[in-house]
CSV table of C-alpha atoms and ligand atoms in Angstrom, one decimal:
chain,number,residue,atom,x,y,z
T,1,UNK,CA,0.0,0.0,0.0
T,2,UNK,CA,1.2,3.5,-0.7
T,3,UNK,CA,0.7,5.3,2.6
T,4,UNK,CA,1.8,8.7,1.2
T,5,UNK,CA,-0.8,8.5,-1.6
T,6,UNK,CA,-3.6,7.6,0.9
T,7,UNK,CA,-2.7,10.6,3.0
T,8,UNK,CA,-2.6,12.8,0.0
T,9,UNK,CA,-6.0,11.5,-1.4
T,10,UNK,CA,-7.6,12.2,2.0
T,11,UNK,CA,-6.2,15.7,2.3
T,12,UNK,CA,-4.1,14.6,5.3
T,13,UNK,CA,-0.8,15.4,3.6
T,14,UNK,CA,-0.6,19.0,2.3
T,15,UNK,CA,2.0,20.3,-0.1
T,16,UNK,CA,2.9,23.9,-0.2
T,17,UNK,CA,4.9,26.4,1.8
T,18,UNK,CA,4.0,26.2,5.5
T,19,UNK,CA,4.8,28.1,8.6
T,20,UNK,CA,5.1,25.6,11.5
T,21,UNK,CA,4.3,26.3,15.1
T,22,UNK,CA,8.0,26.1,15.8
T,23,UNK,CA,8.5,29.2,13.5
T,24,UNK,CA,10.3,27.0,10.9
T,25,UNK,CA,9.1,26.4,7.3
T,26,UNK,CA,8.3,23.2,5.5
T,27,UNK,CA,6.9,22.2,2.1
T,28,UNK,CA,4.7,19.5,3.7
T,29,UNK,CA,2.2,19.5,6.5
T,30,UNK,CA,0.3,16.6,8.1
T,31,UNK,CA,-3.3,16.8,9.1
T,32,UNK,CA,-3.2,13.3,10.7
T,33,UNK,CA,-6.9,13.2,11.7
T,34,UNK,CA,-8.0,13.7,8.1
T,35,UNK,CA,-6.7,10.3,7.0
T,36,UNK,CA,-9.2,8.7,9.4
T,37,UNK,CA,-12.1,10.9,8.3
T,38,UNK,CA,-13.5,8.1,6.0
T,39,UNK,CA,-14.2,5.0,8.1
T,40,UNK,CA,-13.5,2.8,5.1
T,41,UNK,CA,-10.0,4.2,4.8
T,42,UNK,CA,-9.5,3.9,8.5
T,43,UNK,CA,-10.5,0.2,8.3
T,44,UNK,CA,-8.1,-0.5,5.5
T,45,UNK,CA,-5.2,1.2,7.3
T,46,UNK,CA,-6.0,-0.7,10.6
T,47,UNK,CA,-6.2,-4.0,8.8
T,48,UNK,CA,-2.8,-3.5,7.3
T,49,UNK,CA,-1.4,-2.5,10.7
T,50,UNK,CA,-3.0,-5.5,12.4
T,51,UNK,CA,-1.5,-7.8,9.7
T,52,UNK,CA,2.0,-6.6,10.7
T,53,UNK,CA,1.3,-7.1,14.3
T,54,UNK,CA,0.0,-10.6,13.8
T,55,UNK,CA,3.0,-11.6,11.7
T,56,UNK,CA,5.2,-10.6,14.6
T,57,UNK,CA,3.3,-13.1,16.8
T,58,UNK,CA,2.5,-10.5,19.5
T,59,UNK,CA,-0.3,-11.6,21.8
T,60,UNK,CA,-2.7,-8.7,22.6
T,61,UNK,CA,-5.7,-8.6,24.9
T,62,UNK,CA,-6.3,-4.8,24.8
T,63,UNK,CA,-5.4,-1.8,22.7
T,64,UNK,CA,-5.1,1.5,24.6
T,65,UNK,CA,-4.7,4.9,23.0
T,66,UNK,CA,-3.8,8.3,24.4
T,67,UNK,CA,-6.7,10.7,23.7
T,68,UNK,CA,-7.5,12.4,21.5
T,69,UNK,CA,-5.4,11.7,18.5
T,70,UNK,CA,-5.0,8.0,19.0
T,71,UNK,CA,-8.6,7.0,19.6
T,72,UNK,CA,-9.8,6.5,16.1
T,73,UNK,CA,-6.7,4.6,15.0
T,74,UNK,CA,-6.7,2.5,18.2
T,75,UNK,CA,-10.4,1.7,18.0
T,76,UNK,CA,-10.1,0.5,14.4
T,77,UNK,CA,-6.9,-1.5,15.2
T,78,UNK,CA,-8.7,-3.2,18.1
T,79,UNK,CA,-11.6,-4.1,15.7
T,80,UNK,CA,-9.1,-5.6,13.2
T,81,UNK,CA,-7.3,-7.5,16.0
T,82,UNK,CA,-10.7,-8.5,17.6
T,83,UNK,CA,-9.6,-7.3,21.0
T,84,UNK,CA,-10.9,-4.8,23.6
T,85,UNK,CA,-10.2,-1.0,23.3
T,86,UNK,CA,-9.8,1.6,26.0
T,87,UNK,CA,-8.2,5.1,26.1
T,88,UNK,CA,-6.1,7.1,28.4
T,89,UNK,CA,-6.6,10.9,28.8
T,90,UNK,CA,-4.9,13.8,30.4
T,91,UNK,CA,-6.4,15.3,33.5
T,92,UNK,CA,-4.6,18.4,34.7
T,93,UNK,CA,-1.7,17.4,32.4
T,94,UNK,CA,-1.4,13.9,33.9
T,95,UNK,CA,-2.3,10.8,31.8
T,96,UNK,CA,-5.0,8.8,33.5
T,97,UNK,CA,-7.5,5.9,32.9
T,98,UNK,CA,-11.0,7.0,33.7
T,99,UNK,CA,-14.6,6.3,32.6
T,100,UNK,CA,-14.8,2.9,34.3
T,101,UNK,CA,-12.1,1.4,32.1
T,102,UNK,CA,-10.2,-1.2,33.9
T,103,UNK,CA,-6.8,-2.9,33.4
T,104,UNK,CA,-6.9,-6.7,34.1
T,105,UNK,CA,-3.9,-7.8,36.0
T,106,UNK,CA,-1.1,-8.9,33.5
T,107,UNK,CA,-3.2,-8.5,30.4
T,108,UNK,CA,-1.2,-7.7,27.3
T,109,UNK,CA,-1.7,-4.1,26.2
T,110,UNK,CA,-0.6,-2.5,22.9
T,111,UNK,CA,-0.5,1.3,22.9
T,112,UNK,CA,-1.8,2.9,19.6
T,113,UNK,CA,-1.4,6.4,18.3
T,114,UNK,CA,-2.4,7.9,14.9
T,115,UNK,CA,1.1,9.2,14.3
T,116,UNK,CA,4.2,8.9,16.4
T,117,UNK,CA,6.6,11.9,16.5
T,118,UNK,CA,8.6,11.4,19.7
T,119,UNK,CA,6.1,9.0,21.2
T,120,UNK,CA,5.8,11.1,24.5
T,121,UNK,CA,2.0,10.6,24.9
T,122,UNK,CA,2.2,6.9,23.9
T,123,UNK,CA,4.9,6.4,26.5
T,124,UNK,CA,2.8,8.1,29.2
T,125,UNK,CA,-0.2,6.1,28.3
T,126,UNK,CA,1.9,2.9,28.6
T,127,UNK,CA,3.2,4.0,32.0
T,128,UNK,CA,-0.2,4.5,33.5
T,129,UNK,CA,-1.4,1.1,32.1
T,130,UNK,CA,1.7,-0.5,33.6
T,131,UNK,CA,1.0,1.2,37.0
T,132,UNK,CA,-2.4,-0.4,37.0
T,133,UNK,CA,-1.1,-3.9,36.4
T,134,UNK,CA,-1.1,-4.2,32.6
T,135,UNK,CA,1.8,-5.7,30.6
T,136,UNK,CA,2.9,-3.4,27.7
T,137,UNK,CA,3.7,-5.6,24.7
T,138,UNK,CA,4.4,-2.9,22.1
T,139,UNK,CA,3.4,0.4,20.4
T,140,UNK,CA,1.6,1.1,17.1
T,141,UNK,CA,0.7,4.0,14.9
T,142,UNK,CA,-0.6,4.5,11.4
T,143,UNK,CA,2.4,6.6,10.5
T,144,UNK,CA,5.8,7.5,12.0
T,145,UNK,CA,7.7,10.8,11.7
T,146,UNK,CA,11.0,9.0,11.4
T,147,UNK,CA,12.4,9.5,14.9
T,148,UNK,CA,11.4,6.1,16.2
T,149,UNK,CA,12.4,2.8,14.6
T,150,UNK,CA,9.6,0.8,13.0
T,151,UNK,CA,9.7,-2.9,13.8
T,152,UNK,CA,11.8,-4.7,11.2
T,153,UNK,CA,13.5,-1.5,9.9
T,154,UNK,CA,17.2,-1.7,9.7
T,155,UNK,CA,18.2,1.6,11.3
T,156,UNK,CA,18.9,3.2,14.7
T,157,UNK,CA,16.2,4.9,16.8
T,158,UNK,CA,16.9,8.7,16.9
T,159,UNK,CA,17.6,10.4,20.2
T,160,UNK,CA,14.3,12.3,20.0
T,161,UNK,CA,12.3,9.0,20.2
T,162,UNK,CA,11.0,8.3,23.7
T,163,UNK,CA,9.6,4.8,23.0
T,164,UNK,CA,11.4,2.0,24.9
T,165,UNK,CA,14.0,0.3,22.6
T,166,UNK,CA,13.1,-3.2,24.0
T,167,UNK,CA,9.5,-3.2,22.7
T,168,UNK,CA,8.3,-3.4,19.1
T,169,UNK,CA,6.8,-0.4,17.4
T,170,UNK,CA,4.6,-1.1,14.5
T,171,UNK,CA,3.7,1.5,11.8
T,172,UNK,CA,2.7,1.5,8.1
T,173,UNK,CA,5.4,4.0,7.0
T,174,UNK,CA,7.5,7.1,7.6
T,175,UNK,CA,6.9,10.8,6.9
T,176,UNK,CA,10.2,12.6,7.1
T,177,UNK,CA,10.1,16.2,6.0
T,178,UNK,CA,12.8,18.8,5.5
T,179,UNK,CA,12.3,21.7,7.9
T,180,UNK,CA,14.0,25.0,7.1
T,181,UNK,CA,14.9,28.0,9.2
T,182,UNK,CA,13.0,31.1,7.6
T,183,UNK,CA,16.4,32.7,6.6
T,184,UNK,CA,17.4,29.5,4.8
T,185,UNK,CA,14.1,28.4,3.2
T,186,UNK,CA,14.3,27.6,-0.5
T,187,UNK,CA,10.6,28.4,-1.0
T,188,UNK,CA,11.1,31.9,0.6
T,189,UNK,CA,14.0,32.4,-1.8
T,190,UNK,CA,11.7,31.7,-4.7
T,191,UNK,CA,9.5,34.5,-3.4
T,192,UNK,CA,6.5,32.7,-2.0
T,193,UNK,CA,5.1,33.4,1.4
T,194,UNK,CA,4.8,30.7,4.1
T,195,UNK,CA,1.2,30.2,5.3
T,196,UNK,CA,0.0,28.8,8.6
T,197,UNK,CA,-1.7,25.5,8.0
T,198,UNK,CA,-5.3,26.0,9.0
T,199,UNK,CA,-5.4,29.6,7.8
T,200,UNK,CA,-7.4,28.5,4.8
T,201,UNK,CA,-9.8,26.4,6.8
T,202,UNK,CA,-7.5,23.4,6.9
Z,1,ZN,ZN1,9.8,29.7,3.7
């Protein structure tokens, strides 16, 4: 499957000249939630992700996602794996399990996000599940920003990645973009102006 094309077709991968929240410029921008806007697309992506996980022989009882970004991806993945789904959410900045969701002692839990950048929220969701007696067996995401190492990839995890090195991380592909300082941006040099993604209703 061509992950980049699926993102493009669903308006989740924008091409142009963008001003990022960091102040830097880029010629790509990801609107991760858009790729799951169509349930049929979400189902296909989750099935492909589930296939990779099954091939790795990882036993999973429950998928848990950090809210809000991971919920749709995690729910579809749980459906594809035919397991239970719960989510963790921040309360006053601290990741917690609420809403009557329970962790069964020593059950195998996979943490799922829509996209992993450094994996900070996924790691926090994993810690809270662990503190409640769950056994974290791995991490998953539809896409990866290239800092973390996807299971089976022959490369080193970058220092920005917060996911534990001893657990598998499953994803369908990488989105690695060039990021430019404004004074060194080739699009600026061509004379176009960087726009804030969202400023056109995106
Ligand atoms: Zn620029």
